[in-house]
Coordinates of C-alpha atoms in Angstrom, one line a residue:
M144 CA -21.8 -16.2 9.8
P145 CA -18.4 -14.5 10.3
L146 CA -16.3 -14.2 7.1
S147 CA -13.0 -16.0 7.0
P148 CA -10.0 -13.8 7.5
S149 CA -7.6 -13.7 4.5
P150 CA -4.1 -15.2 5.2
K151 CA -1.3 -12.8 5.5
L152 CA 0.7 -12.3 2.3
D153 CA 4.2 -13.7 2.6
E154 CA 7.6 -12.4 1.7
R155 CA 7.0 -12.0 -2.0
L156 CA 3.8 -10.2 -3.0
S157 CA 1.4 -12.3 -5.1
R158 CA -0.5 -10.8 -8.1
R159 CA -3.5 -10.3 -5.9
G160 CA -1.3 -8.7 -3.3
W161 CA 0.0 -6.2 -5.8
G162 CA -3.5 -5.6 -7.0
L163 CA -4.7 -4.9 -3.5
L164 CA -1.7 -2.6 -2.9
L165 CA -2.4 -0.8 -6.1
V166 CA -5.9 0.0 -5.0
L167 CA -4.9 1.2 -1.6
C168 CA -2.0 3.2 -3.2
G169 CA -4.6 4.8 -5.5
A170 CA -6.6 5.9 -2.6
I171 CA -3.7 7.5 -0.7
F172 CA -2.5 9.0 -4.0
L173 CA -6.0 10.5 -4.4
E174 CA -5.9 11.9 -0.9
G175 CA -2.5 13.5 -1.5
I176 CA -3.3 14.9 -4.9
D177 CA -6.7 16.2 -3.7
V178 CA -5.0 18.4 -1.1
S179 CA -2.1 19.5 -3.2
M180 CA -4.2 20.5 -6.3
M181 CA -6.1 23.0 -4.1
G182 CA -2.9 25.0 -3.6
V183 CA -2.5 25.8 -7.3
A184 CA -6.2 26.4 -7.8
L185 CA -6.6 28.8 -4.9
P186 CA -6.0 32.1 -6.8
S187 CA -8.5 31.1 -9.5
I188 CA -11.1 30.1 -6.8
R189 CA -10.5 33.5 -5.1
A190 CA -11.0 35.4 -8.4
E191 CA -14.3 33.7 -9.2
L192 CA -15.9 33.4 -5.8
G193 CA -14.5 36.7 -4.4
M194 CA -12.7 35.3 -1.3
S195 CA -10.2 37.1 0.8
T196 CA -6.8 35.6 1.7
S197 CA -8.0 34.6 5.1
E198 CA -11.2 33.1 3.6
L199 CA -9.2 31.3 1.0
Q200 CA -7.2 29.5 3.6
W201 CA -10.4 27.8 4.7
V202 CA -10.7 26.0 1.4
V203 CA -7.8 23.9 2.6
S204 CA -8.3 24.3 6.4
A205 CA -11.9 23.1 6.3
Y206 CA -10.6 19.8 4.9
V207 CA -8.0 19.7 7.7
L208 CA -10.7 20.5 10.3
G209 CA -12.8 17.5 9.1
Y210 CA -9.8 15.3 8.8
G211 CA -8.0 16.2 12.0
G212 CA -11.2 16.3 14.1
F213 CA -12.4 12.8 13.1
V214 CA -9.3 10.8 12.2
L215 CA -8.8 9.1 15.6
L216 CA -12.5 8.1 15.6
G217 CA -11.9 6.8 12.0
G218 CA -9.0 4.7 13.1
R219 CA -10.8 3.2 16.0
A220 CA -13.9 2.6 13.9
A221 CA -11.7 0.7 11.4
D222 CA -10.5 -1.6 14.3
L223 CA -13.9 -2.1 15.8
L224 CA -16.4 -2.0 12.9
G225 CA -14.3 -3.4 10.0
R226 CA -11.6 -1.9 7.9
R227 CA -13.1 -2.9 4.5
R228 CA -16.5 -1.6 5.5
M229 CA -15.1 1.8 6.6
F230 CA -12.9 2.2 3.6
L231 CA -15.6 1.4 1.0
G232 CA -18.4 3.3 2.7
W233 CA -16.5 6.5 3.2
L234 CA -15.0 6.4 -0.3
V235 CA -18.6 6.8 -1.5
V236 CA -19.0 9.9 0.7
F237 CA -15.7 11.2 -0.6
V238 CA -17.0 10.9 -4.2
A239 CA -20.3 12.7 -3.5
F240 CA -18.8 15.7 -1.7
S241 CA -15.9 16.2 -4.1
G242 CA -18.6 16.5 -6.8
L243 CA -20.5 19.0 -4.6
G244 CA -17.3 21.1 -4.3
G245 CA -17.0 21.3 -8.1
L246 CA -20.6 22.6 -8.4
A247 CA -20.2 25.3 -5.7
S248 CA -21.2 28.9 -6.6
E249 CA -20.7 30.3 -3.1
G250 CA -17.6 30.2 -0.9
W251 CA -19.5 28.6 2.0
V252 CA -20.7 25.7 -0.1
L253 CA -17.2 25.0 -1.2
I254 CA -15.9 25.1 2.4
L255 CA -18.7 22.8 3.6
A256 CA -17.9 20.3 0.8
R257 CA -14.2 20.4 1.7
F258 CA -15.1 19.8 5.4
V259 CA -17.2 16.7 4.7
T260 CA -14.6 15.4 2.2
G261 CA -12.0 15.7 5.0
V262 CA -14.3 13.7 7.3
A263 CA -14.5 11.0 4.7
A264 CA -10.7 10.9 4.3
A265 CA -10.4 10.7 8.1
F266 CA -12.2 7.3 8.0
M267 CA -10.6 6.1 4.7
A268 CA -6.9 6.8 5.4
P269 CA -6.4 4.8 8.7
A270 CA -8.6 2.0 7.3
G271 CA -6.5 1.8 4.1
L272 CA -3.1 1.8 5.9
S273 CA -4.3 -0.7 8.5
I274 CA -5.5 -3.0 5.7
I275 CA -1.9 -3.1 4.5
T276 CA -0.3 -3.6 7.9
T277 CA -2.7 -6.4 8.8
T278 CA -2.7 -8.1 5.4
F279 CA 1.0 -8.2 4.6
A280 CA 3.3 -10.3 6.8
A281 CA 5.6 -8.4 9.2
G282 CA 9.1 -8.0 7.8
H283 CA 10.1 -7.8 4.1
A284 CA 6.6 -7.9 2.6
R285 CA 5.1 -5.3 5.0
N286 CA 8.1 -2.9 4.8
R287 CA 8.0 -3.1 1.0
A288 CA 4.2 -2.5 0.9
V289 CA 4.3 0.3 3.4
L290 CA 7.1 2.1 1.5
V291 CA 5.3 1.8 -1.8
Y292 CA 2.1 3.0 -0.2
A293 CA 3.8 6.0 1.4
G294 CA 5.5 6.7 -1.9
A295 CA 2.1 6.9 -3.6
G296 CA 1.0 9.4 -1.0
A297 CA 4.1 11.5 -1.3
G298 CA 3.8 11.4 -5.1
G299 CA 0.2 12.6 -4.8
F300 CA 1.3 15.6 -2.8
S301 CA 3.9 16.7 -5.3
L302 CA 2.3 15.7 -8.6
G303 CA -1.0 17.4 -7.5
M304 CA 0.7 20.7 -8.1
V305 CA 1.3 19.8 -11.7
V306 CA -2.1 18.3 -12.3
G307 CA -3.8 21.1 -10.4
G308 CA -2.2 23.6 -12.7
L309 CA -3.3 21.8 -15.8
L310 CA -6.8 21.3 -14.6
T311 CA -7.2 24.9 -13.3
A312 CA -6.1 26.2 -16.7
I313 CA -9.2 24.5 -18.1
D314 CA -11.5 25.4 -15.1
W315 CA -10.8 25.2 -11.4
R316 CA -13.9 23.1 -11.0
W317 CA -12.1 20.2 -12.6
V318 CA -9.8 20.1 -9.5
F319 CA -12.9 18.7 -7.8
F320 CA -14.4 16.7 -10.7
A321 CA -11.2 14.8 -11.6
P322 CA -11.0 13.1 -8.1
V323 CA -14.6 12.0 -8.5
V324 CA -13.7 10.1 -11.7
M325 CA -10.6 8.6 -10.1
A326 CA -12.3 7.7 -6.8
T327 CA -15.1 5.9 -8.7
V328 CA -12.6 3.7 -10.5
I329 CA -10.8 3.0 -7.2
L330 CA -14.2 2.1 -5.6
V331 CA -15.0 -0.5 -8.2
A332 CA -11.5 -2.1 -7.9
A333 CA -11.7 -2.0 -4.1
V334 CA -14.9 -3.9 -4.0
L335 CA -13.2 -6.7 -6.0
L336 CA -9.8 -6.8 -4.5
I337 CA -10.0 -5.8 -0.8
P338 CA -10.4 -9.1 1.1
R339 CA -13.5 -9.7 3.2
E340 CA -12.6 -9.8 6.8
E341 CA -13.9 -11.6 9.9
R342 CA -16.5 -9.4 11.6
P343 CA -14.8 -7.8 14.6
A344 CA -16.0 -9.4 17.8
R345 CA -18.0 -7.2 20.2
T346 CA -16.0 -6.2 23.3
S347 CA -17.5 -6.6 26.7
G348 CA -17.3 -2.9 27.3
G349 CA -19.0 -2.0 24.0
F350 CA -18.1 1.1 21.9
D351 CA -16.7 4.0 23.9
V352 CA -19.4 6.5 22.9
V353 CA -18.6 9.1 25.6
G354 CA -14.9 8.9 25.0
T355 CA -15.5 9.2 21.3
A356 CA -17.6 12.3 21.7
T357 CA -15.2 14.0 24.1
L358 CA -12.1 13.3 22.0
T359 CA -13.8 14.4 18.7
G360 CA -14.9 17.6 20.4
A361 CA -11.4 18.3 21.7
M362 CA -9.8 17.6 18.3
V363 CA -12.3 19.8 16.4
L364 CA -11.7 22.7 18.9
L365 CA -8.0 22.3 18.6
V366 CA -8.1 22.4 14.8
V367 CA -10.4 25.4 14.9
T368 CA -8.0 27.1 17.3
V369 CA -5.1 26.6 14.8
V370 CA -6.8 27.5 11.6
R371 CA -8.6 30.6 13.0
A372 CA -5.7 32.0 14.9
P373 CA -4.8 34.5 12.2
D374 CA -8.4 35.8 12.0
V375 CA -9.5 36.2 15.6
D376 CA -8.4 38.1 18.7
G377 CA -5.9 36.5 21.1
P378 CA -8.3 36.0 24.0
L379 CA -10.7 34.0 21.8
T380 CA -7.9 31.8 20.5
L381 CA -6.8 31.2 24.1
A382 CA -10.4 30.4 25.1
T383 CA -10.9 27.8 22.4
L384 CA -7.4 26.3 23.2
A385 CA -8.3 26.1 26.9
A386 CA -11.7 24.4 26.0
S387 CA -9.9 21.9 23.9
L388 CA -7.3 21.1 26.6
L389 CA -10.1 20.7 29.1
L390 CA -11.9 18.2 26.9
L391 CA -8.7 16.3 26.4
G392 CA -8.2 16.1 30.1
V393 CA -11.8 14.8 30.5
F394 CA -11.1 12.3 27.7
V395 CA -8.0 11.0 29.5
A396 CA -9.9 10.5 32.7
I397 CA -12.6 8.6 30.8
E398 CA -10.1 6.4 29.0
R399 CA -8.4 5.4 32.3
R400 CA -11.7 4.1 33.6
S401 CA -13.1 2.6 30.4
A402 CA -13.3 -1.2 30.0
A403 CA -13.0 -0.7 26.2
P404 CA -11.1 2.6 25.6
L405 CA -11.2 4.4 22.3
V406 CA -7.4 5.0 22.7
R407 CA -5.2 2.8 24.8
L408 CA -3.2 5.4 26.5
G409 CA -0.2 3.1 26.8
I410 CA 0.4 3.3 23.1
L411 CA 1.5 6.9 23.7
R412 CA 4.4 5.7 25.9
S413 CA 6.3 4.6 22.8
A414 CA 9.2 7.1 22.2
P415 CA 9.7 5.9 18.6
L416 CA 6.0 6.4 17.8
L417 CA 6.0 9.9 19.3
R418 CA 9.1 10.8 17.4
A419 CA 7.6 9.6 14.2
N420 CA 4.4 11.5 14.7
A421 CA 6.3 14.7 15.6
G422 CA 8.4 14.3 12.4
A423 CA 5.3 13.7 10.3
M424 CA 3.6 16.8 11.7
L425 CA 6.6 19.0 10.9
L426 CA 7.4 17.5 7.5
V427 CA 3.9 18.1 6.1
G428 CA 3.5 21.4 7.9
S429 CA 6.6 22.7 6.4
F430 CA 5.7 21.4 2.9
M431 CA 2.2 22.9 3.0
A432 CA 3.6 26.3 4.2
F433 CA 6.2 26.3 1.5
Q434 CA 3.8 25.3 -1.2
F435 CA 1.3 28.0 -0.1
T436 CA 3.9 30.7 -0.2
V437 CA 5.5 29.7 -3.5
V438 CA 2.2 29.4 -5.3
L439 CA 1.2 33.0 -4.2
Y440 CA 4.7 34.2 -5.1
L441 CA 4.6 32.8 -8.6
Q442 CA 1.0 33.7 -9.5
E443 CA 0.2 36.9 -7.6
L444 CA 3.6 38.6 -7.6
R445 CA 5.2 37.2 -10.8
G446 CA 2.0 36.8 -12.8
W447 CA 2.7 33.2 -13.8
T448 CA -0.3 31.1 -15.1
E449 CA -1.6 28.0 -13.4
I450 CA 0.1 25.8 -16.0
E451 CA 3.5 27.6 -15.6
T452 CA 3.2 27.3 -11.8
G453 CA 2.3 23.6 -12.0
L454 CA 5.1 22.8 -14.4
A455 CA 7.6 24.7 -12.3
L456 CA 6.6 22.8 -9.2
A457 CA 6.6 19.5 -11.1
V458 CA 10.3 19.0 -10.2
A459 CA 9.2 18.1 -6.6
G460 CA 7.2 15.3 -8.1
I461 CA 10.5 13.3 -8.4
D462 CA 9.5 11.7 -5.1
A463 CA 6.8 9.7 -6.9
V464 CA 9.7 7.9 -8.7
L465 CA 12.2 7.8 -5.8
A466 CA 9.9 6.9 -2.9
P467 CA 9.1 3.3 -4.1
T468 CA 12.5 2.7 -5.7
L469 CA 15.4 4.5 -4.0
T470 CA 14.0 4.8 -0.5
P471 CA 13.5 1.0 0.1
W472 CA 17.1 0.4 -1.0
L473 CA 18.4 3.1 1.3
V474 CA 16.3 1.8 4.3
N475 CA 17.8 -1.6 3.7
K476 CA 21.3 -0.3 3.6
F477 CA 21.4 2.4 6.2
G478 CA 18.3 1.8 8.4
N479 CA 15.0 3.5 8.7
A480 CA 16.0 6.2 11.2
R481 CA 19.0 7.4 9.2
V482 CA 17.0 7.8 6.0
L483 CA 14.2 9.5 7.9
V484 CA 16.5 12.1 9.5
G485 CA 18.4 12.6 6.3
G486 CA 15.2 13.4 4.4
L487 CA 14.2 16.0 7.0
A488 CA 17.7 17.5 6.8
L489 CA 17.4 17.8 3.0
A490 CA 14.1 19.6 3.5
V491 CA 15.9 22.2 5.6
V492 CA 18.5 22.6 2.8
S493 CA 15.7 23.1 0.3
Y494 CA 14.0 25.9 2.3
L495 CA 17.3 27.6 2.9
L496 CA 18.0 27.6 -0.9
F497 CA 14.6 29.3 -1.6
L498 CA 14.7 31.7 1.4
P499 CA 16.5 34.7 -0.5
V500 CA 13.9 34.5 -3.3
G501 CA 14.1 37.6 -5.6
A502 CA 11.5 39.5 -7.6
D503 CA 12.8 38.2 -10.9
W504 CA 14.2 34.7 -10.1
S505 CA 14.2 32.4 -13.2
F506 CA 13.1 28.8 -13.0
L507 CA 16.7 27.7 -13.2
V508 CA 17.5 29.6 -10.0
M509 CA 14.5 27.9 -8.2
L510 CA 15.3 24.5 -9.6
P511 CA 17.8 23.3 -7.0
A512 CA 15.5 24.0 -4.1
L513 CA 12.5 22.3 -5.7
L514 CA 14.6 19.3 -6.7
V515 CA 16.1 18.9 -3.2
L516 CA 12.6 19.2 -1.7
G517 CA 11.3 16.3 -3.9
V518 CA 14.2 14.1 -2.8
A519 CA 13.6 15.1 0.8
F520 CA 10.0 14.2 0.7
A521 CA 10.8 10.8 -0.9
L522 CA 13.3 9.9 1.8
A523 CA 11.2 11.1 4.8
Y524 CA 7.6 10.2 4.1
G525 CA 7.9 6.4 3.9
P526 CA 10.2 5.9 6.8
L527 CA 7.9 8.0 8.9
T528 CA 5.1 5.7 8.0
I529 CA 7.1 2.6 9.0
A530 CA 8.2 4.2 12.3
A531 CA 4.7 5.1 13.2
T532 CA 3.2 1.7 12.7
E533 CA 5.9 -0.9 13.4
N534 CA 5.8 -2.9 16.7
V535 CA 2.1 -2.1 17.0
D536 CA -0.4 -5.0 17.5
D537 CA -2.7 -5.8 14.7
E538 CA -5.8 -4.9 16.7
E539 CA -4.4 -1.4 17.2
Q540 CA -3.0 -0.8 13.6
G541 CA -6.1 1.4 12.9
L542 CA -5.3 3.5 15.9
A543 CA -1.6 3.9 15.0
S544 CA -2.5 4.8 11.4
A545 CA -5.0 7.4 12.7
L546 CA -2.4 8.9 15.0
L547 CA -0.1 9.3 12.0
S548 CA -2.9 10.8 9.9
T549 CA -3.7 13.2 12.7
S550 CA -0.1 14.3 12.8
F551 CA -0.1 14.9 9.1
Q552 CA -3.3 17.0 9.2
F553 CA -2.3 19.0 12.3
G554 CA 1.0 19.7 10.6
A555 CA -0.8 21.0 7.6
A556 CA -3.1 23.1 9.7
L557 CA -0.3 24.6 11.8
G558 CA 1.8 25.3 8.7
L559 CA -1.0 27.0 6.8
A560 CA -2.2 29.0 9.8
A561 CA 1.3 30.2 10.7
V562 CA 2.4 31.1 7.2
A563 CA -0.9 32.9 6.4
A564 CA -0.5 35.0 9.5
V565 CA 3.1 35.9 8.8
I566 CA 2.4 36.8 5.2
V567 CA -0.6 38.9 6.0
A568 CA 1.3 40.7 8.8
N569 CA 4.2 41.6 6.5
T570 CA 2.3 42.6 3.4
A571 CA 0.1 45.4 4.9
A572 CA 1.7 48.1 2.7
G573 CA 0.6 46.3 -0.5
T574 CA 3.6 47.4 -2.6
P575 CA 5.5 44.8 -4.7
E576 CA 8.5 45.2 -2.4
A577 CA 6.3 44.7 0.7
V578 CA 4.7 41.7 -0.9
L579 CA 8.0 40.1 -1.7
E580 CA 9.3 40.7 1.9
G581 CA 6.1 39.1 3.1
F582 CA 6.8 36.0 1.1
R583 CA 10.4 35.9 2.4
A584 CA 9.1 36.2 5.9
G585 CA 6.6 33.4 5.2
L586 CA 9.4 31.1 4.0
V587 CA 10.9 31.3 7.5
V588 CA 8.0 29.2 8.7
P589 CA 8.8 26.0 6.8
L590 CA 12.5 26.5 7.6
V591 CA 11.9 26.6 11.3
A592 CA 9.5 23.6 11.1
G593 CA 12.2 21.6 9.2
V594 CA 14.9 22.3 11.7
L595 CA 12.5 21.3 14.6
G596 CA 11.8 18.0 12.7
V597 CA 15.5 17.2 12.5
V598 CA 16.0 18.0 16.2
L599 CA 13.0 15.9 17.4
T600 CA 13.7 12.8 15.3
A601 CA 17.5 12.7 15.6
P602 CA 17.4 10.9 18.9
G603 CA 16.1 7.9 17.0
L604 CA 19.5 7.5 15.4
R605 CA 20.8 5.9 18.6
G606 CA 21.2 2.2 18.4
T607 CA 20.6 2.0 14.6
R608 CA 23.9 0.4 13.6
E609 CA 22.1 -2.8 12.8
R610 CA 20.7 -2.9 9.3
A611 CA 17.0 -2.8 8.8
P612 CA 15.3 -5.9 7.4
E613 CA 15.5 -6.0 3.6
A614 CA 12.3 -4.9 1.8
T615 CA 12.7 -7.2 -1.1
A616 CA 10.9 -6.4 -4.3
A617 CA 8.4 -8.7 -5.8

């Protein structure tokens, strides 16, 4: 017998609604903190496992490969197979392979564990966000829930640098074991609080297996192209890129003829959705490139400890407070588009402030850039999430959520690959002066990405004189 769907939560969030939101926020916070903690732990991982700079990038990029290659499949699976089922099942996989990463004694084992953890997140994230967008009523309640949810994700990204530093000071393996503990608690709460849903009806065309295989192959090849670009010859990069584009072309042809397409191509005709996804890609790409560069600067050039690095970067964690409090108020008053573009513009200011970094900068000199970056992330992350999922039908919320997650992960892959290539190319001499110049060159990558983000999202400011619906607090 099909299970009864739960009624949508109305304007004011009930206690159960807040409990459900807390569980889903815990999951997205876990995802953000899991990625961010890696950045601070990388030097310690390199020291124990003997990994080069290019190999070290794969500790993060393997996660991105799994995530970026499978997230669209994850989003469609949530729509077709059940959001609760996908969320709970893949959370178990996330727990298992996070634990495996903590037990790794070889670099390849660690990279494999990160890949599968990324695949698990690719199924969990769109399921979690689509549970929110299909459970909370459109308008005040949904906007409030989405902004709180996005704030939790943003807070995870920034606070992960602090937590990662503290855990790495004990042992870098705790960067993997701590998420296991947190995910287990979330799993128990999720079983109790996520409402059972009506079993999705079978479509007449069935599940688009051929389209799924073709798209997943294209996405995996595209991510591989991005993350391996600094390590391989140009012709090989062009070959994998061409193969990916060929598979994407085949996928489009399949979807046009499919009775039950994996991705309804018409969704990509939405200009606001495309702007939101471009902004998401550039926001996270610039942030990951900035974090990678600053962590290496502080630990490998300045000799700071993991705890000192984490505490220095803790200032950016202000977004964990501002995102669910200040951002909803600003969205109500000025509109979603203005807050979004303002946040991206502040990120550009932050990167400019850090660009002339010196060999002996004190924390107080770095403080303005880190503080502005935290505010920028708080203002941009939530509005991007709203823009990428609003005006999308319930049956395609998983797909819209997956597109947003894809943009976040490809942004991370692009940012890391670009900044690693720039740093390696500019630090060949190996002297402290050359290393510092390499880091300065690397900081140009997030700056350029930030400027592009403002340029691409600014057209959304047209026609935003009307105020956004008020996201009332409970």
